[in-house]
Amino acid sequence: MTGQDPQRIGVLLSGRGSNLAALLSASRDGRVSAPMAMVVSNIADAPGLDHARQADIPFQVVDHRRSSTREEHDRKVAEVLEAAGITLVCLAGYMRLLSPWFVQRFPQRILNIHPSLLPAFPGLHAQRQALRHGVKITGCTVHLVDEHLDAGPIILQKAVPVQEHDDERTLSARILEQEHILYPEALSLFCQNRVEVKNQRIHLRSKQEK
Ligand code: GRF
């Protein structure tokens, strides 16, 4: 079972932060009931930090280059999150693999968004991979994070048709629009205690079941 306690959300990012902006807006207008209480970036000048500044959300930079192992870095990140009372971690363009230690520290409490219909096209450049394979439909996925790259039980997915003249830029932009809808939806379900893991798969509880 997941999500039964009131959550405090922490967001990890490395770049632009448009998904952070979408989550902040959902938290502001009440679509997501839990507060965004900390943003952590591994990149000091990540543009995404501006969204935290504008929304007056505490943020910290934890530079991965100051740690010699993945786990050492992740322990520093966890320390920052735990000091802020974070119970639920959202990855939003966080360009680092998580150590098993970190994943176990927040069991079934880490969400990620990926710009493909997983398990198709994990890893970098998912939209480019989709175009190369000539798929007619791709999309985006919000999932719980396990020890493997872009893996873990799938919470929600949204399909995006590939158009004849799409290039990586146009396809990415149309998927991103859907990401900004899907991530708040999935987070909202989680915060309402409607996300349940059964045999490595997600069961979405109805409102009556929760
Ligand atoms: C998004 O496409 C997300 O799916 C992927 O990284 C990108 C981050 O974009 N994991 P942004 O930083 O949220 O704008």
XYZ file of N, CA, C and O and ligand atoms in Angstrom:
854
model
N 0.849 -1.189 0.000
C 0.000 0.000 0.000
C 0.892 1.248 0.000
O 1.955 1.232 0.589
N 0.475 2.291 -0.700
C 1.291 3.499 -0.705
C 0.405 4.703 -0.457
O -0.788 4.663 -0.679
N 1.038 5.755 0.018
C 0.373 7.048 0.031
C -0.665 7.242 1.122
O -1.491 8.134 1.018
N -0.632 6.427 2.190
C -1.727 6.574 3.151
C -1.561 7.738 4.119
O -2.499 8.113 4.784
N -0.346 8.293 4.226
C -0.132 9.400 5.161
C -0.137 10.711 4.396
O 0.089 10.719 3.205
N -0.329 11.819 5.108
C -0.187 13.105 4.423
C 1.241 13.230 3.890
O 2.193 12.882 4.585
N 1.356 13.655 2.667
C 2.684 13.695 2.047
C 3.268 15.107 2.070
O 2.528 16.084 2.095
N 4.591 15.143 2.048
C 5.307 16.387 1.736
C 6.206 16.050 0.556
O 6.969 15.084 0.616
N 6.070 16.831 -0.500
C 6.696 16.452 -1.772
C 8.022 17.178 -1.978
O 8.116 18.395 -1.779
N 9.023 16.410 -2.387
C 10.301 16.979 -2.803
C 10.514 16.672 -4.271
O 10.143 15.596 -4.739
N 11.067 17.626 -5.003
C 11.272 17.449 -6.443
C 12.767 17.491 -6.740
O 13.472 18.380 -6.243
N 13.233 16.529 -7.519
C 14.631 16.518 -7.962
C 14.671 16.871 -9.443
O 13.909 16.303 -10.237
N 15.551 17.765 -9.815
C 15.666 18.139 -11.232
C 17.118 18.430 -11.586
O 17.974 18.577 -10.705
N 17.338 18.544 -12.896
C 18.674 18.883 -13.386
C 18.629 19.986 -14.439
O 19.686 20.466 -14.853
N 17.439 20.347 -14.917
C 17.415 21.236 -16.094
C 16.297 22.241 -16.093
O 16.103 22.977 -15.132
N 15.542 22.203 -17.182
C 14.539 23.234 -17.496
C 13.428 23.360 -16.447
O 12.965 24.451 -16.150
N 12.949 22.253 -15.960
C 11.973 22.306 -14.863
C 10.543 22.623 -15.262
O 9.753 23.057 -14.421
N 10.163 22.343 -16.512
C 8.767 22.633 -16.878
C 7.809 21.696 -16.143
O 6.684 22.080 -15.825
N 8.233 20.481 -15.842
C 7.367 19.592 -15.057
C 7.250 20.067 -13.616
O 6.174 19.965 -13.016
N 8.330 20.604 -13.064
C 8.223 21.212 -11.732
C 7.175 22.319 -11.770
O 6.327 22.409 -10.878
N 7.228 23.160 -12.801
C 6.260 24.264 -12.904
C 4.832 23.714 -12.932
O 3.933 24.253 -12.271
N 4.624 22.620 -13.668
C 3.281 22.028 -13.748
C 2.850 21.492 -12.378
O 1.693 21.650 -11.978
N 3.769 20.883 -11.650
C 3.431 20.349 -10.325
C 3.153 21.480 -9.340
O 2.225 21.407 -8.526
N 3.952 22.542 -9.438
C 3.737 23.686 -8.539
C 2.367 24.294 -8.783
O 1.637 24.642 -7.847
N 2.016 24.403 -10.053
C 0.726 25.003 -10.362
C -0.415 24.120 -9.851
O -1.407 24.621 -9.307
N -0.248 22.795 -9.961
C -1.285 21.880 -9.461
C -1.387 21.944 -7.935
O -2.475 21.797 -7.368
N -0.266 22.158 -7.282
C -0.287 22.243 -5.825
C -0.936 23.568 -5.396
O -1.717 23.611 -4.443
N -0.625 24.626 -6.171
C -1.215 25.947 -5.857
C -2.724 25.938 -5.992
O -3.436 26.471 -5.158
N -3.216 25.311 -7.075
C -4.671 25.410 -7.281
C -5.430 24.229 -6.658
O -6.613 24.035 -6.908
N -4.734 23.417 -5.847
C -5.442 22.408 -5.054
C -5.655 21.072 -5.761
O -6.211 20.154 -5.172
N -5.212 20.936 -7.049
C -5.345 19.616 -7.703
C -4.489 18.586 -6.988
O -4.817 17.411 -6.943
N -3.355 19.020 -6.472
C -2.508 18.144 -5.643
C -2.614 18.661 -4.220
O -2.351 19.842 -3.961
N -2.990 17.772 -3.318
C -3.301 18.247 -1.964
C -2.052 18.485 -1.109
O -2.084 19.280 -0.177
N -0.952 17.806 -1.419
C 0.234 17.901 -0.561
C 1.127 19.071 -0.970
O 1.182 19.432 -2.144
N 1.825 19.651 0.003
C 2.707 20.779 -0.324
C 4.017 20.344 -0.988
O 4.547 19.280 -0.690
N 4.491 21.182 -1.901
C 5.848 21.028 -2.457
C 6.775 21.702 -1.455
O 6.680 22.915 -1.255
N 7.623 20.925 -0.814
C 8.344 21.488 0.328
C 9.848 21.619 0.100
O 10.533 22.224 0.929
N 10.365 21.063 -0.987
C 11.810 21.188 -1.245
C 12.099 20.818 -2.700
O 11.486 19.896 -3.242
N 13.006 21.571 -3.304
C 13.491 21.235 -4.646
C 15.004 21.064 -4.540
O 15.678 21.880 -3.909
N 15.506 19.988 -5.121
C 16.957 19.763 -5.121
C 17.420 19.609 -6.560
O 16.809 18.871 -7.347
N 18.493 20.323 -6.888
C 19.096 20.183 -8.219
C 20.544 19.739 -8.058
O 21.231 20.179 -7.134
N 21.003 18.901 -8.947
C 22.430 18.546 -8.934
C 23.243 19.516 -9.782
O 24.463 19.440 -9.810
N 22.536 20.426 -10.460
C 23.200 21.416 -11.330
C 22.916 22.810 -10.765
O 21.747 23.202 -10.626
N 24.000 23.549 -10.469
C 23.832 24.832 -9.763
C 22.982 25.825 -10.552
O 22.178 26.545 -9.976
N 23.190 25.883 -11.874
C 22.466 26.914 -12.625
C 21.308 26.325 -13.448
O 20.956 26.855 -14.498
N 20.730 25.245 -12.946
C 19.580 24.655 -13.656
C 18.464 25.708 -13.750
O 18.047 26.258 -12.725
N 17.972 25.986 -14.972
C 16.910 26.987 -15.111
C 15.667 26.642 -14.274
O 14.946 27.525 -13.826
N 15.448 25.355 -14.046
C 14.285 24.921 -13.274
C 14.234 25.519 -11.868
O 13.148 25.658 -11.289
N 15.392 25.879 -11.329
C 15.404 26.450 -9.973
C 14.659 27.776 -9.912
O 14.162 28.176 -8.854
N 14.565 28.448 -11.055
C 13.816 29.715 -11.078
C 12.359 29.505 -10.694
O 11.742 30.375 -10.085
N 11.798 28.363 -11.076
C 10.398 28.102 -10.708
C 10.260 27.988 -9.195
O 9.262 28.418 -8.616
N 11.264 27.367 -8.557
C 11.227 27.268 -7.092
C 11.357 28.665 -6.479
O 10.619 29.020 -5.553
N 12.276 29.454 -7.029
C 12.460 30.826 -6.511
C 11.162 31.612 -6.612
O 10.712 32.223 -5.649
N 10.555 31.567 -7.825
C 9.331 32.351 -8.037
C 8.201 31.891 -7.126
O 7.390 32.697 -6.683
N 8.151 30.602 -6.857
C 7.053 30.079 -6.031
C 7.407 30.125 -4.546
O 6.613 29.712 -3.701
N 8.615 30.627 -4.253
C 9.044 30.717 -2.867
C 9.116 29.355 -2.176
O 8.722 29.208 -1.009
N 9.598 28.382 -2.907
C 9.783 27.033 -2.370
C 11.266 26.880 -2.038
O 12.118 27.261 -2.843
N 11.589 26.325 -0.869
C 13.011 26.138 -0.559
C 13.691 25.225 -1.578
O 13.069 24.258 -2.050
N 14.911 25.558 -1.931
C 15.651 24.688 -2.852
C 17.106 24.618 -2.418
O 17.607 25.493 -1.726
N 17.753 23.534 -2.843
C 19.185 23.395 -2.584
C 19.855 22.740 -3.770
O 19.235 21.929 -4.470
N 21.118 23.110 -3.964
C 21.936 22.463 -4.984
C 22.830 21.445 -4.287
O 23.487 21.763 -3.299
N 22.802 20.213 -4.782
C 23.745 19.195 -4.305
C 24.520 18.749 -5.543
O 23.999 18.001 -6.376
N 25.722 19.271 -5.672
C 26.531 19.046 -6.874
C 27.107 17.620 -6.843
O 27.891 17.287 -5.946
N 26.713 16.819 -7.840
C 27.158 15.414 -7.827
C 28.668 15.294 -7.989
O 29.258 14.283 -7.624
N 29.315 16.348 -8.521
C 30.769 16.256 -8.745
C 31.546 16.311 -7.430
O 32.736 16.062 -7.384
N 30.860 16.671 -6.361
C 31.534 16.711 -5.055
C 31.483 15.372 -4.319
O 31.936 15.279 -3.185
N 30.892 14.381 -4.963
C 30.838 13.043 -4.343
C 31.579 12.067 -5.234
O 31.539 12.184 -6.459
N 32.205 11.077 -4.596
C 32.969 10.152 -5.434
C 32.148 8.937 -5.842
O 32.521 8.224 -6.760
N 31.049 8.684 -5.158
C 30.207 7.571 -5.602
C 28.757 8.053 -5.713
O 28.375 9.065 -5.121
N 27.996 7.267 -6.465
C 26.574 7.572 -6.637
C 25.867 7.600 -5.274
O 25.082 8.480 -4.979
N 26.196 6.610 -4.452
C 25.507 6.522 -3.156
C 25.879 7.693 -2.241
O 25.025 8.226 -1.529
N 27.139 8.096 -2.299
C 27.550 9.238 -1.455
C 26.728 10.478 -1.826
O 26.221 11.193 -0.959
N 26.586 10.700 -3.116
C 25.775 11.836 -3.568
C 24.326 11.679 -3.090
O 23.731 12.613 -2.537
N 23.786 10.486 -3.291
C 22.386 10.253 -2.938
C 22.142 10.406 -1.434
O 21.061 10.831 -1.007
N 23.130 10.055 -0.637
C 22.967 10.230 0.814
C 22.855 11.707 1.161
O 22.075 12.100 2.039
N 23.617 12.537 0.437
C 23.525 13.988 0.695
C 22.147 14.512 0.290
O 21.549 15.340 0.973
N 21.661 14.019 -0.852
C 20.334 14.457 -1.317
C 19.267 14.018 -0.307
O 18.394 14.806 0.086
N 19.362 12.784 0.154
C 18.372 12.271 1.108
C 18.401 13.089 2.397
O 17.356 13.369 2.998
N 19.592 13.493 2.806
C 19.709 14.285 4.033
C 18.947 15.607 3.889
O 18.214 16.024 4.788
N 19.118 16.242 2.733
C 18.415 17.507 2.481
C 16.899 17.277 2.482
O 16.128 18.024 3.094
N 16.477 16.209 1.801
C 15.039 15.933 1.705
C 14.469 15.614 3.083
O 13.399 16.121 3.465
N 15.186 14.799 3.831
C 14.646 14.376 5.127
C 14.634 15.535 6.117
O 13.710 15.645 6.937
N 15.611 16.420 6.019
C 15.607 17.603 6.897
C 14.382 18.470 6.616
O 13.894 19.177 7.497
N 13.881 18.400 5.385
C 12.682 19.174 5.027
C 11.404 18.357 5.250
O 10.321 18.781 4.876
N 11.545 17.173 5.817
C 10.368 16.343 6.119
C 9.710 15.737 4.895
O 8.513 15.406 4.917
N 10.497 15.558 3.832
C 9.922 15.035 2.587
C 9.585 13.552 2.723
O 10.401 12.761 3.195
N 8.373 13.194 2.263
C 7.954 11.791 2.317
C 7.813 11.196 0.915
O 7.724 9.982 0.763
N 7.724 12.064 -0.079
C 7.456 11.601 -1.444
C 8.343 12.397 -2.402
O 8.382 13.627 -2.327
N 9.055 11.667 -3.257
C 10.038 12.316 -4.134
C 9.553 12.246 -5.577
O 9.213 11.162 -6.065
N 9.517 13.383 -6.255
C 9.156 13.401 -7.675
C 10.386 13.752 -8.492
O 11.001 14.815 -8.283
N 10.736 12.875 -9.422
C 11.831 13.180 -10.341
C 11.235 13.964 -11.505
O 10.225 13.553 -12.090
N 11.858 15.076 -11.822
C 11.328 15.921 -12.901
C 12.504 16.377 -13.759
O 13.062 17.451 -13.549
N 12.907 15.491 -14.663
C 14.074 15.807 -15.488
C 15.350 15.726 -14.668
O 16.254 16.541 -14.827
N 15.417 14.747 -13.776
C 16.614 14.547 -12.951
C 17.510 13.580 -13.703
O 17.161 12.401 -13.872
N 18.643 14.080 -14.168
C 19.465 13.316 -15.109
C 20.509 12.458 -14.398
O 21.667 12.405 -14.820
N 20.100 11.826 -13.312
C 21.016 10.952 -12.577
C 20.328 9.636 -12.293
O 19.151 9.610 -11.935
N 21.082 8.579 -12.436
C 20.570 7.280 -11.980
C 20.580 7.287 -10.460
O 21.507 7.810 -9.850
N 19.567 6.685 -9.879
C 19.523 6.632 -8.418
C 20.224 5.364 -7.927
O 20.112 4.302 -8.551
N 20.909 5.479 -6.811
C 21.535 4.280 -6.225
C 20.444 3.418 -5.589
O 19.404 3.932 -5.155
N 20.685 2.105 -5.502
C 19.734 1.245 -4.780
C 19.486 1.755 -3.361
O 18.377 1.689 -2.845
N 20.499 2.306 -2.744
C 20.354 2.836 -1.382
C 19.239 3.881 -1.337
O 18.367 3.859 -0.447
N 19.244 4.811 -2.304
C 18.249 5.889 -2.307
C 16.853 5.325 -2.542
O 15.886 5.713 -1.883
N 16.770 4.387 -3.490
C 15.461 3.806 -3.824
C 14.880 3.112 -2.591
O 13.680 3.217 -2.304
N 15.758 2.443 -1.834
C 15.270 1.745 -0.637
C 14.946 2.704 0.510
O 14.155 2.403 1.398
N 15.556 3.858 0.466
C 15.305 4.866 1.505
C 13.877 5.428 1.391
O 13.280 5.851 2.368
N 13.373 5.483 0.139
C 12.014 5.985 -0.097
C 11.217 4.898 -0.822
O 10.858 5.057 -1.987
N 10.931 3.787 -0.143
C 10.329 2.652 -0.861
C 8.936 2.998 -1.389
O 8.077 3.454 -0.640
N 8.775 2.802 -2.672
C 7.513 3.109 -3.370
C 7.060 4.538 -3.102
O 5.864 4.829 -3.036
N 8.031 5.396 -2.941
C 7.751 6.801 -2.661
C 8.537 7.701 -3.603
O 8.833 8.838 -3.268
N 8.912 7.153 -4.774
C 9.599 7.967 -5.771
C 8.833 7.829 -7.078
O 8.592 6.712 -7.561
N 8.431 8.973 -7.632
C 7.721 8.980 -8.912
C 8.631 9.570 -9.985
O 9.447 10.445 -9.700
N 8.446 9.098 -11.200
C 9.207 9.657 -12.323
C 8.266 9.832 -13.504
O 7.281 9.106 -13.640
N 8.608 10.808 -14.354
C 7.899 10.931 -15.626
C 8.895 10.716 -16.754
O 10.037 11.182 -16.690
N 8.443 9.968 -17.766
C 9.331 9.628 -18.874
C 8.583 9.874 -20.187
O 7.411 9.500 -20.301
N 9.261 10.446 -21.184
C 8.568 10.816 -22.426
C 8.440 9.686 -23.446
O 8.808 9.844 -24.613
N 7.924 8.540 -23.004
C 7.564 7.456 -23.931
C 6.551 6.585 -23.218
O 6.317 6.751 -22.009
N 5.978 5.650 -23.974
C 5.098 4.665 -23.352
C 5.984 3.511 -22.892
O 6.267 2.586 -23.653
N 6.446 3.595 -21.668
C 7.314 2.518 -21.142
C 6.553 1.194 -21.154
O 5.333 1.198 -21.003
N 7.212 0.056 -21.366
C 8.669 -0.108 -21.338
C 9.367 0.215 -22.664
O 10.551 -0.064 -22.797
N 8.657 0.789 -23.641
C 9.351 1.187 -24.871
C 10.235 2.414 -24.600
O 9.825 3.313 -23.856
N 11.377 2.423 -25.182
C 12.273 3.582 -25.234
C 12.675 4.159 -23.879
O 12.486 5.353 -23.622
N 13.231 3.347 -22.995
C 13.788 3.913 -21.759
C 15.076 4.674 -22.076
O 15.593 4.582 -23.190
N 15.583 5.383 -21.100
C 16.879 6.054 -21.261
C 16.757 7.386 -21.960
O 15.674 7.969 -22.061
N 17.893 7.836 -22.468
C 17.958 9.166 -23.073
C 17.271 9.196 -24.435
O 17.164 8.182 -25.109
N 16.835 10.387 -24.840
C 16.309 10.650 -26.186
C 15.176 9.698 -26.573
O 15.181 9.109 -27.656
N 14.211 9.564 -25.663
C 13.093 8.645 -25.911
C 12.321 9.049 -27.177
O 11.869 8.184 -27.936
N 12.194 10.353 -27.404
C 11.414 10.799 -28.568
C 12.169 10.464 -29.859
O 11.578 10.062 -30.853
N 13.500 10.628 -29.816
C 14.328 10.283 -30.986
C 14.238 8.785 -31.268
O 14.116 8.358 -32.417
N 14.275 7.993 -30.192
C 14.149 6.539 -30.362
C 12.809 6.192 -31.008
O 12.739 5.339 -31.901
N 11.762 6.875 -30.579
C 10.424 6.597 -31.138
C 10.396 6.913 -32.631
O 9.871 6.132 -33.441
N 10.985 8.050 -33.005
C 11.005 8.429 -34.433
C 11.827 7.425 -35.238
O 11.437 7.016 -36.326
N 12.968 7.017 -34.679
C 13.829 6.054 -35.396
C 13.116 4.733 -35.647
O 13.296 4.106 -36.676
N 12.300 4.326 -34.662
C 11.588 3.050 -34.824
C 10.348 3.199 -35.681
O 9.703 2.210 -36.018
N 9.980 4.414 -35.986
C 8.817 4.640 -36.832
C 7.500 4.260 -36.171
O 6.533 3.914 -36.862
N 7.454 4.347 -34.831
C 6.180 4.017 -34.181
C 5.139 5.067 -34.543
O 5.470 6.216 -34.835
N 3.908 4.669 -34.542
C 2.820 5.590 -34.895
C 2.255 6.262 -33.661
O 1.592 7.286 -33.745
N 2.460 5.623 -32.521
C 1.968 6.183 -31.254
C 3.078 6.093 -30.223
O 3.715 5.042 -30.071
N 3.326 7.213 -29.558
C 4.215 7.188 -28.401
C 3.488 7.910 -27.275
O 2.259 7.859 -27.236
N 4.189 8.565 -26.370
C 3.461 9.232 -25.297
C 4.322 9.470 -24.084
O 5.529 9.699 -24.202
N 3.703 9.407 -22.916
C 4.458 9.612 -21.678
C 3.903 8.710 -20.583
O 2.767 8.240 -20.665
N 4.747 8.486 -19.593
C 4.452 7.528 -18.514
C 4.854 8.126 -17.179
O 5.948 8.684 -17.059
N 3.983 7.996 -16.192
C 4.390 8.271 -14.804
C 4.428 6.931 -14.079
O 3.465 6.160 -14.150
N 5.541 6.668 -13.433
C 5.708 5.364 -12.766
C 6.412 5.521 -11.434
O 7.084 6.538 -11.185
N 6.243 4.502 -10.599
C 7.041 4.428 -9.374
C 8.433 3.957 -9.763
O 8.582 3.148 -10.693
N 9.430 4.436 -9.075
C 10.816 4.151 -9.451
C 11.336 2.942 -8.673
O 11.180 2.871 -7.451
N 11.927 1.995 -9.409
C 12.651 0.917 -8.731
C 14.146 1.059 -9.046
O 14.575 2.111 -9.518
N 14.916 0.006 -8.813
C 16.375 0.126 -8.961
C 16.819 0.212 -10.421
O 17.981 0.454 -10.706
N 15.918 -0.024 -11.353
C 16.317 -0.069 -12.757
C 15.944 1.221 -13.481
O 15.040 1.937 -13.059
N 16.628 1.455 -14.589
C 16.427 2.712 -15.326
C 15.029 2.754 -15.953
O 14.665 1.850 -16.711
N 14.291 3.823 -15.653
C 12.961 4.041 -16.237
C 12.088 2.790 -16.133
O 11.411 2.384 -17.084
N 12.141 2.176 -14.968
C 11.341 0.976 -14.721
C 10.588 1.159 -13.412
O 10.818 2.107 -12.685
N 9.693 0.204 -13.139
C 8.885 0.284 -11.922
C 7.423 0.378 -12.310
O 7.092 0.738 -13.444
N 6.534 0.037 -11.370
C 5.104 -0.035 -11.670
C 4.548 1.261 -12.277
O 4.811 2.359 -11.791
N 3.763 1.078 -13.329
C 3.241 2.229 -14.092
C 1.951 2.737 -13.457
O 1.001 1.969 -13.237
N 1.914 4.023 -13.189
C 0.719 4.635 -12.574
C -0.249 5.120 -13.662
O -1.407 4.746 -13.690
N 0.239 5.958 -14.568
C -0.610 6.481 -15.646
C 0.213 6.623 -16.922
O 1.426 6.872 -16.861
N -0.458 6.500 -18.048
C 0.195 6.759 -19.342
C -0.752 7.558 -20.217
O -1.972 7.460 -20.068
N -0.162 8.287 -21.127
C -0.972 9.037 -22.079
C -0.361 8.844 -23.459
O 0.845 9.039 -23.638
N -1.188 8.491 -24.422
C -0.691 8.258 -25.784
C -0.639 9.569 -26.570
O -1.488 10.441 -26.400
N 0.373 9.688 -27.405
C 0.509 10.836 -28.305
C 0.801 10.278 -29.700
O 1.820 9.612 -29.895
N -0.075 10.520 -30.680
C 0.187 10.026 -32.033
C 1.401 10.731 -32.648
O 1.602 11.921 -32.435
N 2.188 9.969 -33.401
C 3.309 10.563 -34.134
C 2.756 11.024 -35.485
O 2.067 10.258 -36.165
N 3.038 12.261 -35.833
C 2.527 12.777 -37.104
C 3.579 12.622 -38.200
O 4.787 12.612 -37.937
N 3.095 12.543 -39.399
C 3.933 12.293 -40.579
C 5.188 13.188 -40.608
O 6.283 12.726 -40.856
N 5.010 14.462 -40.316
C 6.142 15.389 -40.477
C 6.838 15.717 -39.161
O 7.627 16.669 -39.101
N 6.582 14.914 -38.132
C 7.221 15.204 -36.846
C 8.740 15.087 -36.930
O 9.276 14.178 -37.585
N 9.414 15.998 -36.242
C 10.829 15.789 -35.943
C 10.938 15.738 -34.418
O 9.922 15.849 -33.711
N 12.164 15.603 -33.925
C 12.313 15.410 -32.483
C 11.725 16.593 -31.701
O 11.114 16.415 -30.647
N 11.897 17.798 -32.278
C 11.424 18.990 -31.570
C 9.905 19.036 -31.484
O 9.324 19.257 -30.423
N 9.251 18.805 -32.610
C 7.782 18.921 -32.607
C 7.152 17.794 -31.786
O 6.211 18.020 -31.026
N 7.701 16.593 -31.923
C 7.142 15.471 -31.164
C 7.358 15.683 -29.658
O 6.440 15.498 -28.850
N 8.568 16.124 -29.298
C 8.865 16.355 -27.872
C 7.914 17.395 -27.290
O 7.441 17.253 -26.148
N 7.635 18.431 -28.084
C 6.765 19.506 -27.575
C 5.356 18.981 -27.330
O 4.731 19.311 -26.308
N 4.848 18.140 -28.252
C 3.484 17.620 -28.045
C 3.428 16.635 -26.879
O 2.456 16.597 -26.138
N 4.496 15.857 -26.708
C 4.519 14.945 -25.549
C 4.597 15.762 -24.251
O 3.903 15.472 -23.275
N 5.428 16.800 -24.272
C 5.609 17.601 -23.052
C 4.291 18.212 -22.581
O 4.010 18.250 -21.375
N 3.494 18.674 -23.538
C 2.168 19.213 -23.175
C 1.382 18.181 -22.359
O 0.719 18.518 -21.382
N 1.446 16.935 -22.803
C 0.704 15.876 -22.104
C 1.363 15.530 -20.766
O 0.680 15.199 -19.802
N 2.690 15.624 -20.711
C 3.383 15.370 -19.437
C 2.859 16.314 -18.360
O 2.652 15.918 -17.208
N 2.645 17.572 -18.783
C 2.239 18.586 -17.802
C 0.827 18.339 -17.271
O 0.450 18.858 -16.228
N 0.049 17.562 -17.999
C -1.282 17.165 -17.512
C -1.165 15.878 -16.687
O -1.754 15.737 -15.619
N -0.376 14.940 -17.225
C -0.319 13.595 -16.628
C 0.353 13.564 -15.250
O -0.113 12.871 -14.333
N 1.445 14.316 -15.099
C 2.205 14.216 -13.842
C 1.361 14.705 -12.656
O 1.233 13.997 -11.642
N 0.717 15.888 -12.772
C -0.154 16.290 -11.664
C -1.286 15.301 -11.405
O -1.644 15.051 -10.243
N -1.829 14.699 -12.469
C -2.924 13.719 -12.270
C -2.433 12.537 -11.438
O -3.097 12.095 -10.500
N -1.263 12.012 -11.814
C -0.715 10.843 -11.110
C -0.375 11.201 -9.663
O -0.656 10.437 -8.732
N 0.198 12.366 -9.490
C 0.575 12.793 -8.137
C -0.667 12.989 -7.274
O -0.686 12.631 -6.081
N -1.697 13.534 -7.887
C -2.938 13.738 -7.159
C -3.510 12.397 -6.699
O -3.933 12.245 -5.536
N -3.506 11.403 -7.585
C -3.990 10.066 -7.203
C -3.173 9.517 -6.036
O -3.711 8.965 -5.082
N -1.872 9.681 -6.142
C -0.989 9.172 -5.087
C -1.329 9.840 -3.749
O -1.454 9.173 -2.714
N -1.476 11.157 -3.785
C -1.727 11.896 -2.537
C -3.110 11.597 -1.971
O -3.349 11.775 -0.784
N -4.035 11.153 -2.826
C -5.358 10.747 -2.321
C -5.375 9.297 -1.859
O -6.439 8.739 -1.633
N -4.187 8.665 -1.813
C -4.096 7.276 -1.370
C -4.827 6.316 -2.315
O -5.417 5.337 -1.892
N -4.794 6.657 -3.599
C -5.506 5.792 -4.551
C -4.560 4.933 -5.380
O -4.985 4.223 -6.285
N -3.244 5.020 -5.073
C -2.253 4.228 -5.812
C -1.814 3.058 -4.938
O -1.232 3.255 -3.869
N -2.115 1.871 -5.404
C -1.773 0.689 -4.621
C -0.948 -0.252 -5.490
O -1.287 -0.469 -6.658
N 0.140 -0.804 -4.925
C 0.963 -1.750 -5.675
C 0.558 -3.168 -5.291
O 0.546 -3.513 -4.114
N 0.183 -3.943 -6.325
C -0.177 -5.353 -6.095
C 0.611 -6.166 -7.094
O 0.430 -5.974 -8.307
N 1.447 -7.064 -6.636
C 2.260 -7.899 -7.537
C 3.003 -7.070 -8.576
O 2.945 -7.358 -9.769
N 3.643 -6.029 -8.138
C 4.447 -5.186 -9.038
C 3.619 -4.411 -10.061
O 4.163 -3.871 -11.018
N 2.317 -4.406 -9.901
C 1.481 -3.615 -10.805
C 0.650 -2.659 -9.976
O 0.360 -2.911 -8.818
N 0.260 -1.566 -10.623
C -0.514 -0.566 -9.888
C -2.000 -0.843 -10.040
O -2.498 -1.023 -11.162
N -2.667 -0.848 -8.916
C -4.124 -0.840 -8.917
C -4.545 0.565 -8.486
O -4.090 1.064 -7.452
N -5.374 1.202 -9.307
C -5.861 2.533 -8.929
C -7.189 2.358 -8.211
O -8.177 1.912 -8.797
N -7.169 2.677 -6.940
C -8.402 2.521 -6.149
C -9.427 3.554 -6.582
O -9.079 4.699 -6.893
N -10.676 3.149 -6.541
C -11.741 4.126 -6.801
C -11.843 5.029 -5.570
O -11.311 4.704 -4.503
N -12.538 6.123 -5.694
C -12.660 7.034 -4.554
C -13.298 6.325 -3.364
O -12.943 6.590 -2.218
N -14.226 5.410 -3.625
C -14.917 4.713 -2.536
C -13.963 3.751 -1.818
O -14.093 3.521 -0.628
N -13.011 3.183 -2.573
C -12.116 2.164 -2.003
C -11.072 2.722 -1.044
O -10.520 1.994 -0.265
N -10.763 4.034 -1.163
C -9.538 4.487 -0.502
C -9.587 4.521 1.016
O -10.522 4.398 1.651
C 10.786 15.575 -19.614
O 10.595 15.229 -20.953
C 10.651 14.357 -18.728
O 9.727 13.433 -19.225
C 12.038 13.771 -18.772
O 12.901 14.870 -18.789
C 12.227 15.997 -19.343
C 12.310 17.070 -18.304
O 11.761 18.285 -18.759
N 12.254 12.881 -17.667
P 11.560 19.481 -17.736
O 12.919 19.744 -17.108
O 10.548 19.052 -16.720
O 11.086 20.628 -18.560
